[in-house]
Coordinates of C-alpha atoms and ligand atoms in Angstrom, one line a residue:
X14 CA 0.0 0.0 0.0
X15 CA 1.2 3.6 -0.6
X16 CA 3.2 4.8 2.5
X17 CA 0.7 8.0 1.9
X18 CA -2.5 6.2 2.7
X19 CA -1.2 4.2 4.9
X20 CA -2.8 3.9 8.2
X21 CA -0.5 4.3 10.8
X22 CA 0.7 1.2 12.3
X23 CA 0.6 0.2 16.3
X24 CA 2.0 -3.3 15.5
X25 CA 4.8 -2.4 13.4
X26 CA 7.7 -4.8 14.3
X27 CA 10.5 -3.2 16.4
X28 CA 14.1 -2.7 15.3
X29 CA 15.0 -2.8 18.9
X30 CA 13.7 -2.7 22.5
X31 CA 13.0 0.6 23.5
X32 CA 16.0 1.6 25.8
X33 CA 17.8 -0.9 24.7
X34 CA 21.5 0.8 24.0
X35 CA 21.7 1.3 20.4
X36 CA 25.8 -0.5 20.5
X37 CA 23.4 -3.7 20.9
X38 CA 22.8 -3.9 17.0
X39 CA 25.3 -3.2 14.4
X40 CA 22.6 -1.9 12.2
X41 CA 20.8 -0.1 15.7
X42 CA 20.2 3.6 14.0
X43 CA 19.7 2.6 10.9
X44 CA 17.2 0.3 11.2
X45 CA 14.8 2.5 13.4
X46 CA 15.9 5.7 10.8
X47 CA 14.6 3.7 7.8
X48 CA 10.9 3.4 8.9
X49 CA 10.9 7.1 9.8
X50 CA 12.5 8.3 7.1
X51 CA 11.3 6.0 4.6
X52 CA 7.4 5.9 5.3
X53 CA 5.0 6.9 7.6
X54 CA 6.1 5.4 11.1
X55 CA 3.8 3.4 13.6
X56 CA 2.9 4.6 17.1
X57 CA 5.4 1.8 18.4
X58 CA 8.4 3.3 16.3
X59 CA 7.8 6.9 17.0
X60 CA 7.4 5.4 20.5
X61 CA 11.0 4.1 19.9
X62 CA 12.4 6.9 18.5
X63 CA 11.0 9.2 21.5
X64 CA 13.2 6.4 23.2
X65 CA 16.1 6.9 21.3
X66 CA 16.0 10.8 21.8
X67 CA 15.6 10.6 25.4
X68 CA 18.8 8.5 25.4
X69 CA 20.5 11.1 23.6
X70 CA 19.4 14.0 25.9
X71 CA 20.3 11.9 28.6
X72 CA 24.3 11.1 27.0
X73 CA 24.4 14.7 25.9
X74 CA 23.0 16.3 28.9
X75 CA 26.9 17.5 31.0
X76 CA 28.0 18.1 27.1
X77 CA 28.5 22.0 26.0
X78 CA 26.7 24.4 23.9
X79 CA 27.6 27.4 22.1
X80 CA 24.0 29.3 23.0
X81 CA 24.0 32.3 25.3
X82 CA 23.1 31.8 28.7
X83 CA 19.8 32.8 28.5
X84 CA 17.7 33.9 25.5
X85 CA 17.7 37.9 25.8
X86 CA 20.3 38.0 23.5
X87 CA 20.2 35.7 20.4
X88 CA 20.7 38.0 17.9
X89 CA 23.8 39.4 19.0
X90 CA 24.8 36.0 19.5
X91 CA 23.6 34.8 16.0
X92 CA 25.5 38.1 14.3
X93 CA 28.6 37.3 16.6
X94 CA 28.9 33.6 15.5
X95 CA 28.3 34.8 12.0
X96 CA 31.3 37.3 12.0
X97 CA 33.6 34.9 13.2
X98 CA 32.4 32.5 10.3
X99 CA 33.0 35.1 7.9
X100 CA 36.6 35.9 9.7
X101 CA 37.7 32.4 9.4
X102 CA 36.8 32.5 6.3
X103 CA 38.5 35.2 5.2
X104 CA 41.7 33.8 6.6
X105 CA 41.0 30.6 4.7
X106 CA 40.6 32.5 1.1
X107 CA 43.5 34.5 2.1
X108 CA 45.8 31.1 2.7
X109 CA 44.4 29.1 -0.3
X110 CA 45.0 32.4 -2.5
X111 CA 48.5 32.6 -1.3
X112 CA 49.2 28.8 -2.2
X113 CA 47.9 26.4 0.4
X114 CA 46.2 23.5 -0.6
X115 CA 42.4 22.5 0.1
X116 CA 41.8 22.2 3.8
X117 CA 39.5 19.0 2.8
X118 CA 39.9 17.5 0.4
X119 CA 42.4 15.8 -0.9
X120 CA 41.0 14.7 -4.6
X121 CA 38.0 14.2 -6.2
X122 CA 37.4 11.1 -4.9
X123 CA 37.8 12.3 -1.6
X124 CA 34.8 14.7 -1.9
X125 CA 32.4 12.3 -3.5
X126 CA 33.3 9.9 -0.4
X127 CA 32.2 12.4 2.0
X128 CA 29.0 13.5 -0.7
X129 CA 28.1 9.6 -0.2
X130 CA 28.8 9.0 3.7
X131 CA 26.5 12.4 4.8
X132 CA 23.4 11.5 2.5
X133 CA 22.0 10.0 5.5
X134 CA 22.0 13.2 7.2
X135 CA 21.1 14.9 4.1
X136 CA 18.6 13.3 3.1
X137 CA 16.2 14.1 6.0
X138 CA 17.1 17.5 5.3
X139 CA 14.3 19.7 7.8
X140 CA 12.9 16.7 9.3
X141 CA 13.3 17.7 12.9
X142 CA 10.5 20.7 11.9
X143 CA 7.8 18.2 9.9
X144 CA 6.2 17.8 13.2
X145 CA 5.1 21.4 13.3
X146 CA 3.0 21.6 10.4
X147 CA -0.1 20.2 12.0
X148 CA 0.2 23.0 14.2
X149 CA 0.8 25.8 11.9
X150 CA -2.2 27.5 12.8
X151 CA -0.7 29.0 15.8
X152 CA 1.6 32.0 14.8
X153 CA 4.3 31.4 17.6
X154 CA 5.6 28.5 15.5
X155 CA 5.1 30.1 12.0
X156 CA 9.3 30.9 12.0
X157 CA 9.9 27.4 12.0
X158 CA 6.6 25.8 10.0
X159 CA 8.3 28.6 7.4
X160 CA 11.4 27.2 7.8
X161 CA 10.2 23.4 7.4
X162 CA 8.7 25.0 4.0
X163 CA 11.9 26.4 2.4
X164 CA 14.1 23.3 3.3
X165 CA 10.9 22.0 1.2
X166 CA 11.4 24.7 -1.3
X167 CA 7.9 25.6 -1.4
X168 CA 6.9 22.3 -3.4
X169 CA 9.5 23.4 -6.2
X170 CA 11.5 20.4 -6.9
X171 CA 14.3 22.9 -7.9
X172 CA 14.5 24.4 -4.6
X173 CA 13.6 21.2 -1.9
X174 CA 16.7 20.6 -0.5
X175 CA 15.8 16.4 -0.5
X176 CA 15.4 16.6 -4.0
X177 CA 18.4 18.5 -4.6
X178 CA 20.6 15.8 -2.7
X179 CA 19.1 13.3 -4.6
X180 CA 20.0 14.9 -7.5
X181 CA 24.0 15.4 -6.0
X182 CA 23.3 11.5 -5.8
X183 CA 22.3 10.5 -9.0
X184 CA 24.8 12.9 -10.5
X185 CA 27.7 11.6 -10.0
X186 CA 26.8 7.9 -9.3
X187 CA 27.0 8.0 -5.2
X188 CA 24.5 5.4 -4.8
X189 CA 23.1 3.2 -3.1
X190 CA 24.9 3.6 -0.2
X191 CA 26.1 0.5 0.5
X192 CA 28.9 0.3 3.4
X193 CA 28.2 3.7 4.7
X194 CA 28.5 3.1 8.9
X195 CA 25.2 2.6 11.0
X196 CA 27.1 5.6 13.1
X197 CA 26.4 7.5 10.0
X198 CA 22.6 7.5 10.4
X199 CA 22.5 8.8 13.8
X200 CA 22.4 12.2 13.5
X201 CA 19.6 11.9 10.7
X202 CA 17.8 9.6 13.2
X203 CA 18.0 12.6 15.4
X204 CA 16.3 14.7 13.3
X205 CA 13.7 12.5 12.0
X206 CA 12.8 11.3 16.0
X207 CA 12.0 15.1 16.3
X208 CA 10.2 15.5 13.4
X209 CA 7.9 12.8 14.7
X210 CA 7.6 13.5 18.4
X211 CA 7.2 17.4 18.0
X212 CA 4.6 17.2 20.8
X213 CA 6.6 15.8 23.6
X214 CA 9.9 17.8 22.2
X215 CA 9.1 21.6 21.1
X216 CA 11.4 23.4 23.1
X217 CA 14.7 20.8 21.7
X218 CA 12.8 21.1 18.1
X219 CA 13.6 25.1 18.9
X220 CA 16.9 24.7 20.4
X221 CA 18.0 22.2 17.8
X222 CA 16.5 24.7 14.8
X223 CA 18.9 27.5 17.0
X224 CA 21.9 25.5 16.8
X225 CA 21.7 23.8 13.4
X226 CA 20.8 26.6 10.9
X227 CA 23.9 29.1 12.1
X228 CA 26.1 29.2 9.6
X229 CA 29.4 26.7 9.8
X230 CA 32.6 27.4 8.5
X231 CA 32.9 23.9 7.2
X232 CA 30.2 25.2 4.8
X233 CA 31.5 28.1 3.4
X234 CA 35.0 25.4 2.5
X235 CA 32.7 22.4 1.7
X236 CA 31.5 24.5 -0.8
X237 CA 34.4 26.2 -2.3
X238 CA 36.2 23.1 -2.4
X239 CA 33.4 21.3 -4.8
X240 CA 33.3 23.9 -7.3
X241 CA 36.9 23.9 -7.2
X242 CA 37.2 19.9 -8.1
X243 CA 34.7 20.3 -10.9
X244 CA 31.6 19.1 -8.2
X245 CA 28.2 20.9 -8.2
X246 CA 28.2 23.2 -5.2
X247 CA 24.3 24.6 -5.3
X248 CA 23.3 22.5 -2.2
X249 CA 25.8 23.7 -0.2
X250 CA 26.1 27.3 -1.7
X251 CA 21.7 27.4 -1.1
X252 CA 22.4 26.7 2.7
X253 CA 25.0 29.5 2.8
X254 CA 22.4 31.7 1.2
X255 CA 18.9 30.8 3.6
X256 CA 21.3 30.1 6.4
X257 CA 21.7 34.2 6.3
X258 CA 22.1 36.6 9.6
X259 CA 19.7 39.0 8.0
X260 CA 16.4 37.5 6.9
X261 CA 17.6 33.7 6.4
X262 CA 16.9 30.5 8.8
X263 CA 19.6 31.7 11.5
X264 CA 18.0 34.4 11.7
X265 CA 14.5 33.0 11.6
X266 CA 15.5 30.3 14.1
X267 CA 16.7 32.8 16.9
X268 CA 12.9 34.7 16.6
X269 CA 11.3 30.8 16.6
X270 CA 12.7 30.8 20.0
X271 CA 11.6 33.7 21.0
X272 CA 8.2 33.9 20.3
X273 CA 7.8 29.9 21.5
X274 CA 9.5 31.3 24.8
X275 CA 6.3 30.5 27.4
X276 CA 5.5 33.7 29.2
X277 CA 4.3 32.4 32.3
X278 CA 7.8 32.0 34.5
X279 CA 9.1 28.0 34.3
X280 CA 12.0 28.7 36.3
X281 CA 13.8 28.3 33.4
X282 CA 12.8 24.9 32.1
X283 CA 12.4 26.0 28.4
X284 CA 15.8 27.6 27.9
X285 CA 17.3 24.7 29.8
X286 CA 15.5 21.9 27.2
X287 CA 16.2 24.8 23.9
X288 CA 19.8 24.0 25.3
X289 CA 19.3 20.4 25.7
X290 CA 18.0 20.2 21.9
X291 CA 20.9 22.4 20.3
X292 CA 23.5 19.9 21.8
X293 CA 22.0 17.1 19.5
X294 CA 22.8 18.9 16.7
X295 CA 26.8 17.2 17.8
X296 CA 25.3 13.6 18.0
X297 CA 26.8 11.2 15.8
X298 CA 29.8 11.7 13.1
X299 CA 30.5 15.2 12.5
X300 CA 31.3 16.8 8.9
X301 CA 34.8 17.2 10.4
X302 CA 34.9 13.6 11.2
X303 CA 34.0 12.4 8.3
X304 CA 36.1 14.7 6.1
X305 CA 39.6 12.8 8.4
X306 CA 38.3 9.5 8.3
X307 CA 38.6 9.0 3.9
X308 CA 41.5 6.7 3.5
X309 CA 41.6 5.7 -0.1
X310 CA 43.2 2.4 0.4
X311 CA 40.5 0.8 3.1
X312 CA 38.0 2.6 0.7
X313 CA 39.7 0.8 -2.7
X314 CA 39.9 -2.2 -0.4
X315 CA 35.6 -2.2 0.9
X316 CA 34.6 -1.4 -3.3
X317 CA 36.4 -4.9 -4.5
X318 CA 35.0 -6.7 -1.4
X319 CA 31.5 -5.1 -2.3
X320 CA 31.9 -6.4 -6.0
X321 CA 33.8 -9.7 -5.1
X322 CA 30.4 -11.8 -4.6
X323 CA 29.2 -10.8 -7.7
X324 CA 32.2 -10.6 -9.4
X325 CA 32.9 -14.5 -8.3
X326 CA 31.9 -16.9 -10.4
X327 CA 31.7 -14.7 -13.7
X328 CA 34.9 -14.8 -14.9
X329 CA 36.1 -17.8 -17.2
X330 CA 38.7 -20.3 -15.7
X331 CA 41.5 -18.7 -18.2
X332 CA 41.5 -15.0 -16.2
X333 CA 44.2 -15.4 -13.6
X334 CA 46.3 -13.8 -11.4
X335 CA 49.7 -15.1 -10.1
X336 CA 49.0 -18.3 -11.0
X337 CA 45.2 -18.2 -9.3
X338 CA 41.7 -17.9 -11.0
X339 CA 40.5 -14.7 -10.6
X340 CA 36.6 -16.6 -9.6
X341 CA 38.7 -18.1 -7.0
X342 CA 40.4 -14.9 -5.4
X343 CA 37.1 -13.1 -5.5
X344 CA 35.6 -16.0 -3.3
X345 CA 36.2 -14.6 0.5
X346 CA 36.2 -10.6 0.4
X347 CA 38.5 -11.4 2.7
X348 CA 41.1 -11.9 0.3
X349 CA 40.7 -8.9 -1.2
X350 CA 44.4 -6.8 -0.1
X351 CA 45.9 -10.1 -1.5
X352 CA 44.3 -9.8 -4.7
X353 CA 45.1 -6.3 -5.3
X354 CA 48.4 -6.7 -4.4
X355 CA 49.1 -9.9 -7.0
X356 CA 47.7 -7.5 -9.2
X357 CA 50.0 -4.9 -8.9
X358 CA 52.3 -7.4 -9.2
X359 CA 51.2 -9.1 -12.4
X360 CA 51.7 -5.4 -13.5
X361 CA 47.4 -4.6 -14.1
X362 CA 48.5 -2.1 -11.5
X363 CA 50.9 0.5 -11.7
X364 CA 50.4 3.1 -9.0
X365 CA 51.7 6.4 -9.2
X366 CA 51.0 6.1 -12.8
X367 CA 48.4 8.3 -15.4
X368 CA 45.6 5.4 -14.9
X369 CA 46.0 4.4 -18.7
X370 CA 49.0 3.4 -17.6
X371 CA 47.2 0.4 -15.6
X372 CA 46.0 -2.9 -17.9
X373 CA 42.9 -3.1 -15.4
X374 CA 41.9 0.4 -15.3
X375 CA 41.7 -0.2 -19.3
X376 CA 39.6 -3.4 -18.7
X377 CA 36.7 -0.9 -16.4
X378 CA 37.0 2.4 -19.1
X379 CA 37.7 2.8 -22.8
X380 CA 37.6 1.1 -26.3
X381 CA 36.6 -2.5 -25.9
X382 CA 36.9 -2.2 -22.1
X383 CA 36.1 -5.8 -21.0
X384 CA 34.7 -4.9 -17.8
X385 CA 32.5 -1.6 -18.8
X386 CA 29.6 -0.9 -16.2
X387 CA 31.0 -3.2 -13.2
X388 CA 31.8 -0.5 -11.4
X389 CA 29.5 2.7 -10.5
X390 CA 30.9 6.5 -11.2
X391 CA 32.4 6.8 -8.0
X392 CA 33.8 3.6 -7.5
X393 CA 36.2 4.5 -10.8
X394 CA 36.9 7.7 -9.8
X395 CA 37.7 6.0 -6.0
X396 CA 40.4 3.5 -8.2
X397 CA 41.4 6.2 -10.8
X398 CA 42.4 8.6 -8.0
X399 CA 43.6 5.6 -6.1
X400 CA 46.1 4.5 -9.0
X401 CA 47.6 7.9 -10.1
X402 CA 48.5 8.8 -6.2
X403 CA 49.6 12.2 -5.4
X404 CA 49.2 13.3 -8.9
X405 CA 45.1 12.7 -8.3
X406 CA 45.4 16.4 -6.2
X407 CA 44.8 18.1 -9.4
X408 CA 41.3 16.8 -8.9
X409 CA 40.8 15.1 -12.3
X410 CA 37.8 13.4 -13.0
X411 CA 38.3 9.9 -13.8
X412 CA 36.1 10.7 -17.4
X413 CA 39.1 12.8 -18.2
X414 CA 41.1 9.3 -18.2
X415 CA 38.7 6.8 -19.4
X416 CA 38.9 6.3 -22.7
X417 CA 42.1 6.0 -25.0
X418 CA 40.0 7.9 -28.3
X419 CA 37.5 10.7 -28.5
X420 CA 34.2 10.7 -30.2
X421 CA 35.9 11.9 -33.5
X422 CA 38.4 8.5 -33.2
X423 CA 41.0 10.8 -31.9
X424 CA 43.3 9.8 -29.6
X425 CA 41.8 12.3 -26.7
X426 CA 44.5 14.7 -24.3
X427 CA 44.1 14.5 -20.6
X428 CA 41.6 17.2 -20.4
X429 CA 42.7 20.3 -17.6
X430 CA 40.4 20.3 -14.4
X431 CA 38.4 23.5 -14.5
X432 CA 36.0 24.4 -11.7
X433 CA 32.1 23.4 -11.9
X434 CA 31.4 27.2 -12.5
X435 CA 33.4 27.6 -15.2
X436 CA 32.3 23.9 -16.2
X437 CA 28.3 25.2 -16.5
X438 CA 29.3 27.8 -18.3
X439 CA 31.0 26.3 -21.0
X440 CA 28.4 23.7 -20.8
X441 CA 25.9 26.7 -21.2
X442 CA 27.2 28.4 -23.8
X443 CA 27.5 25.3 -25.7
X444 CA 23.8 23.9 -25.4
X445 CA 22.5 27.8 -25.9
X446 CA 20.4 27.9 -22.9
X447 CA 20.7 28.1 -19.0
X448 CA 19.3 25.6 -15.9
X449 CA 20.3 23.8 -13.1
X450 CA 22.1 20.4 -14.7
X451 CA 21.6 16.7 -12.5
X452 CA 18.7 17.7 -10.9
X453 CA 16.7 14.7 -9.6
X454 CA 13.4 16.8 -9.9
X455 CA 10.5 15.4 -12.0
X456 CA 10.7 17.1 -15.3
X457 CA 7.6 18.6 -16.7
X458 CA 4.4 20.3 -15.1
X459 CA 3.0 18.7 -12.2
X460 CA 0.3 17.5 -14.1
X461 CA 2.4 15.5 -16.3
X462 CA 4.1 13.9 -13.5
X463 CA 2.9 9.7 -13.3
X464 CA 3.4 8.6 -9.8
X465 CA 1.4 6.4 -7.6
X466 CA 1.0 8.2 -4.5
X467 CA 0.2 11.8 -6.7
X468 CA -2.7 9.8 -8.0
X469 CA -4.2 8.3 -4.4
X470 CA -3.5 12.4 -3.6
X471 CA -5.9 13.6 -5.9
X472 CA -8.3 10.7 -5.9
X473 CA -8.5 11.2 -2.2
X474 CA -8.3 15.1 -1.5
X475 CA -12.1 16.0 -3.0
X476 CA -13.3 13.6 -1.1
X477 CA -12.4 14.7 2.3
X478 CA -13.8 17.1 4.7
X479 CA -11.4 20.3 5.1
X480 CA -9.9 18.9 8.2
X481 CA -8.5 15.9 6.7
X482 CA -7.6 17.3 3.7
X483 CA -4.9 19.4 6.0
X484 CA -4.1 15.8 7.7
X485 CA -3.6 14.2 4.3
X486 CA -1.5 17.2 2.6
X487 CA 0.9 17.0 6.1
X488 CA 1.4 13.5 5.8
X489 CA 2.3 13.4 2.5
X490 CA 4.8 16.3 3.5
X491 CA 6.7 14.1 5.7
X492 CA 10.4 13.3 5.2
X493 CA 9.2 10.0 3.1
X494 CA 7.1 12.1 1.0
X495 CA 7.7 15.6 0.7
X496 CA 10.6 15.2 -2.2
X497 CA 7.9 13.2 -4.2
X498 CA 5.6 14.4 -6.8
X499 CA 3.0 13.6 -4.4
X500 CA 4.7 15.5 -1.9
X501 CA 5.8 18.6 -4.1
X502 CA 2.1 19.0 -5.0
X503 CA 1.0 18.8 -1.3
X504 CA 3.2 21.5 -0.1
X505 CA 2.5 23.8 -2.9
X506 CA -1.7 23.2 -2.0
X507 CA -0.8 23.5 1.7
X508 CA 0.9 27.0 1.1
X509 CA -1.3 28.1 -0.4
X510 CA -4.2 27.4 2.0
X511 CA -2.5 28.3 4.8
X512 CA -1.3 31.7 3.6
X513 CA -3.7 33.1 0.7
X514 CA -5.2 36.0 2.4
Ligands
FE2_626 FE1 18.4 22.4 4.2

């Protein structure tokens, strides 16, 4: 059944205990961040995810937060934190101008590794707000039901942040994810247990809004470093922009807590939980984290143990290597250091070498290459950077290398990496028209759009009384949906209804 119509579940089967310590499962966040993110949850796994959050506020709870002591002055705070940003910033420009090499990244293959292992942050983009659009009738949480909008762009594909990801995705061949770490999904889990237990968590839903959508400095360089290794910045560049001191969600976020500030006296209580919620904005594996932990050997080494069960048992008994069939090598993953190292031996590798160089590279790319469309878009440029080393800084993509003769039967030069700015606009000026390139949004108008949950939308929405017409458009606006043409079309109707005049 469509997870839009889908009645919400009290028997759903548990990933987990509730309580139980998440270490218990290897696949613990995941598996209780894939029902939330991926459909419309039961009352046992928002249950479980209240849980999971309590946990959290409990581990977190002696941990430190950049807010102000008390709420009187957020927007100094916000404009301070936002100066320093811009400072550092500054300084980085400066250093990279004057010579210094990316802070980040190290090659291309580097920054698609860390595109692939934050998706699952990514894409739940806004979910810690969904919870608030059943209440968007009361203005004191407008800020942040307008904020939950924009990360939705509004229902325009081009602007939803989801969708934009997606597109990041599907662009340069990041997935599925296979392999990314269970750790990875925790902070996404986060955000999607607040999005679906707004009512028992407003004041962290505020403080986690507060702390999330100031502006980083990892960012700002995130962002400069893509464009400069040829990668589509516009999702980070977009956050830069709404994330703004002046009109933008930082800004936006500190007035959310304001104005959901109770004004009877609680001794305190709601700063002390707006606190408690902008310290889970540091659960799980931080950018930073995961910018240090790309090691393109272990990452070589996990691609060829990912392939090795398919790979084994389709070659013929003649391919071998030192002396061993290949079928037989790609039998335990296990083996998989040994194999690439008889490789290199053989001589299919030569590392430190243009990848041409390499007989194996030549088998995945090129005229005739035996082993064309084995390996995804970033799994080749994870082995092309791999085999040419250091010289892989200059952030060629691995396109550049792959085949030995152009579309002309040319033998093709190693084509100069230019940034993705420049890249659009050469890429403009030859096509003879402008838009936004890889974007994962439907194409055409939205009533050209074929899709199975759009349909149950627009069978079902005339026949429902006012009331559950709202209830229907904010459930198919939840993290599962909202990227959908189902979902696209419900925010655009529940804008406007809820703010024609
Ligand atoms: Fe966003």
């Amino acid at each position: 059944m469509s997870a839009l119509l889908k009645a919400p579940s009290v028997t759903s089967t548990l990933p987990r205990e509730p309580g139980a310590a998440p270490s218990a499962n290897p696949d613990a966040f995941r598996s209780l961040y894939e029902p939330l993110a991926n459909g419309i949850p039961g009352g046992q796994e928002r249950a479980a995810a209240a849980d999971f959050l309590r946990d959290a506020l409990r581990d977190t709870a002696n941990g430190a937060d950049e807010l102000p002591a008390t709420g009187a002055s957020l927007v100094d705070w916000m404009e301070t934190n936002m100066r320093s940003v811009h400072g550092q910033y500054q300084n980085y420009l400066q250093a990279r101008h004057g010579g210094a090499p990316r802070r980040y990244f190290t090659n291309r293959a580097h920054a698609l590794y860390f595109l692939r292992q934050v998706a699952p942050t990514k894409l739940v983009d806004g979910a810690w707000l969904y919870g608030l659009c059943a209440y968007a009738d009361n203005p004191r949480l407008s800020d942040l039901v307008l904020t939950y909008l924009e990360e939705l762009g509004n229902g325009d594909a081009d602007k939803n942040h989801v969708t934009l990801y997606r597109g990041l995705l599907a662009r340069y061949g990041l997935d599925p994810l296979d392999g990314v770490p269970d750790t990875h999904y925790q902070q996404g889990l986060i955000q999607l247990a607040l999005g679906w237990n707004a009512q028992e968590f407003l004041p962290e839903i505020v403080g986690f809004n507060l702390a999330y959508e100031q502006l980083p400095l990892h960012l700002l360089i995130t962002a400069y470093e893509l464009n400069e290794l040829g990668i589509d910045p516009y999702y980070f560049t977009l956050h830069v922009t709404v994330d703004n001191a002046d009109t933008g969600h930082a800004r936006r976020a500190c007035q959310a807590a304001i104005d959901a500030a109770p004004r009877m006296d609680d001794g305190g209580e709601y700063w002390r939980r707006v606190r408690a919620g902008a310290r889970l904005g540091d659960v799980g594996v931080g950018t930073l984290d995961v910018i240090r932990s790309f090691d393109i050997d272990q990452e070589v080494v996990r691609i060829f143990a990912q392939k090795a069960p398919a790979g084994h048992g389709a070659h013929s008994d003649f391919c071998k290597v030192a002396g061993r069939k290949v079928n037989d090598w790609l039998a335990d993953p296990q083996e998989v250091p040994a194999f690439l190292a008889a490789l290199e031996q053989a001589g299919w590798i030569r590392k430190n070498q243009p990848a041409t160089e390499s007989r194996f590279w030549n088998l995945l790319q090129g005229d005739r290459a035996e082993m064309f469309g084995v390996f995804s878009p970033y799994e080749l440029q994870v082995i092309h950077d791999w085999l040419r080393g250091d010289a892989s800084a200059d952030g060629a993509a691995f396109e550049a290398a792959a085949g030995a003769h152009g579309t002309d039967g040319l033998p093709q030069l190693p084509r100069r990496p230019v940034s993705f700015r420049v890249a659009e606009r050469l890429r403009q000026a030859r096509a003879g028209r402008s838009g936004t390139a890889g974007s994962a949004a439907p194409a055409g108008s939205t009533s050209q759009w074929l899709d199975t949950d759009l349909s149950l939308l627009r069978e079902r929405l005339p026949t429902l009384a006012p009331a559950e017409q709202r209830d229907l458009l904010v459930r198919a606006m939840s993290p599962a949906l909202h990227w959908t043409p189902a979902g696209l079309v419900a925010t655009q109707a529940f804008v406007e209804r809820t703010y024609s005049v």
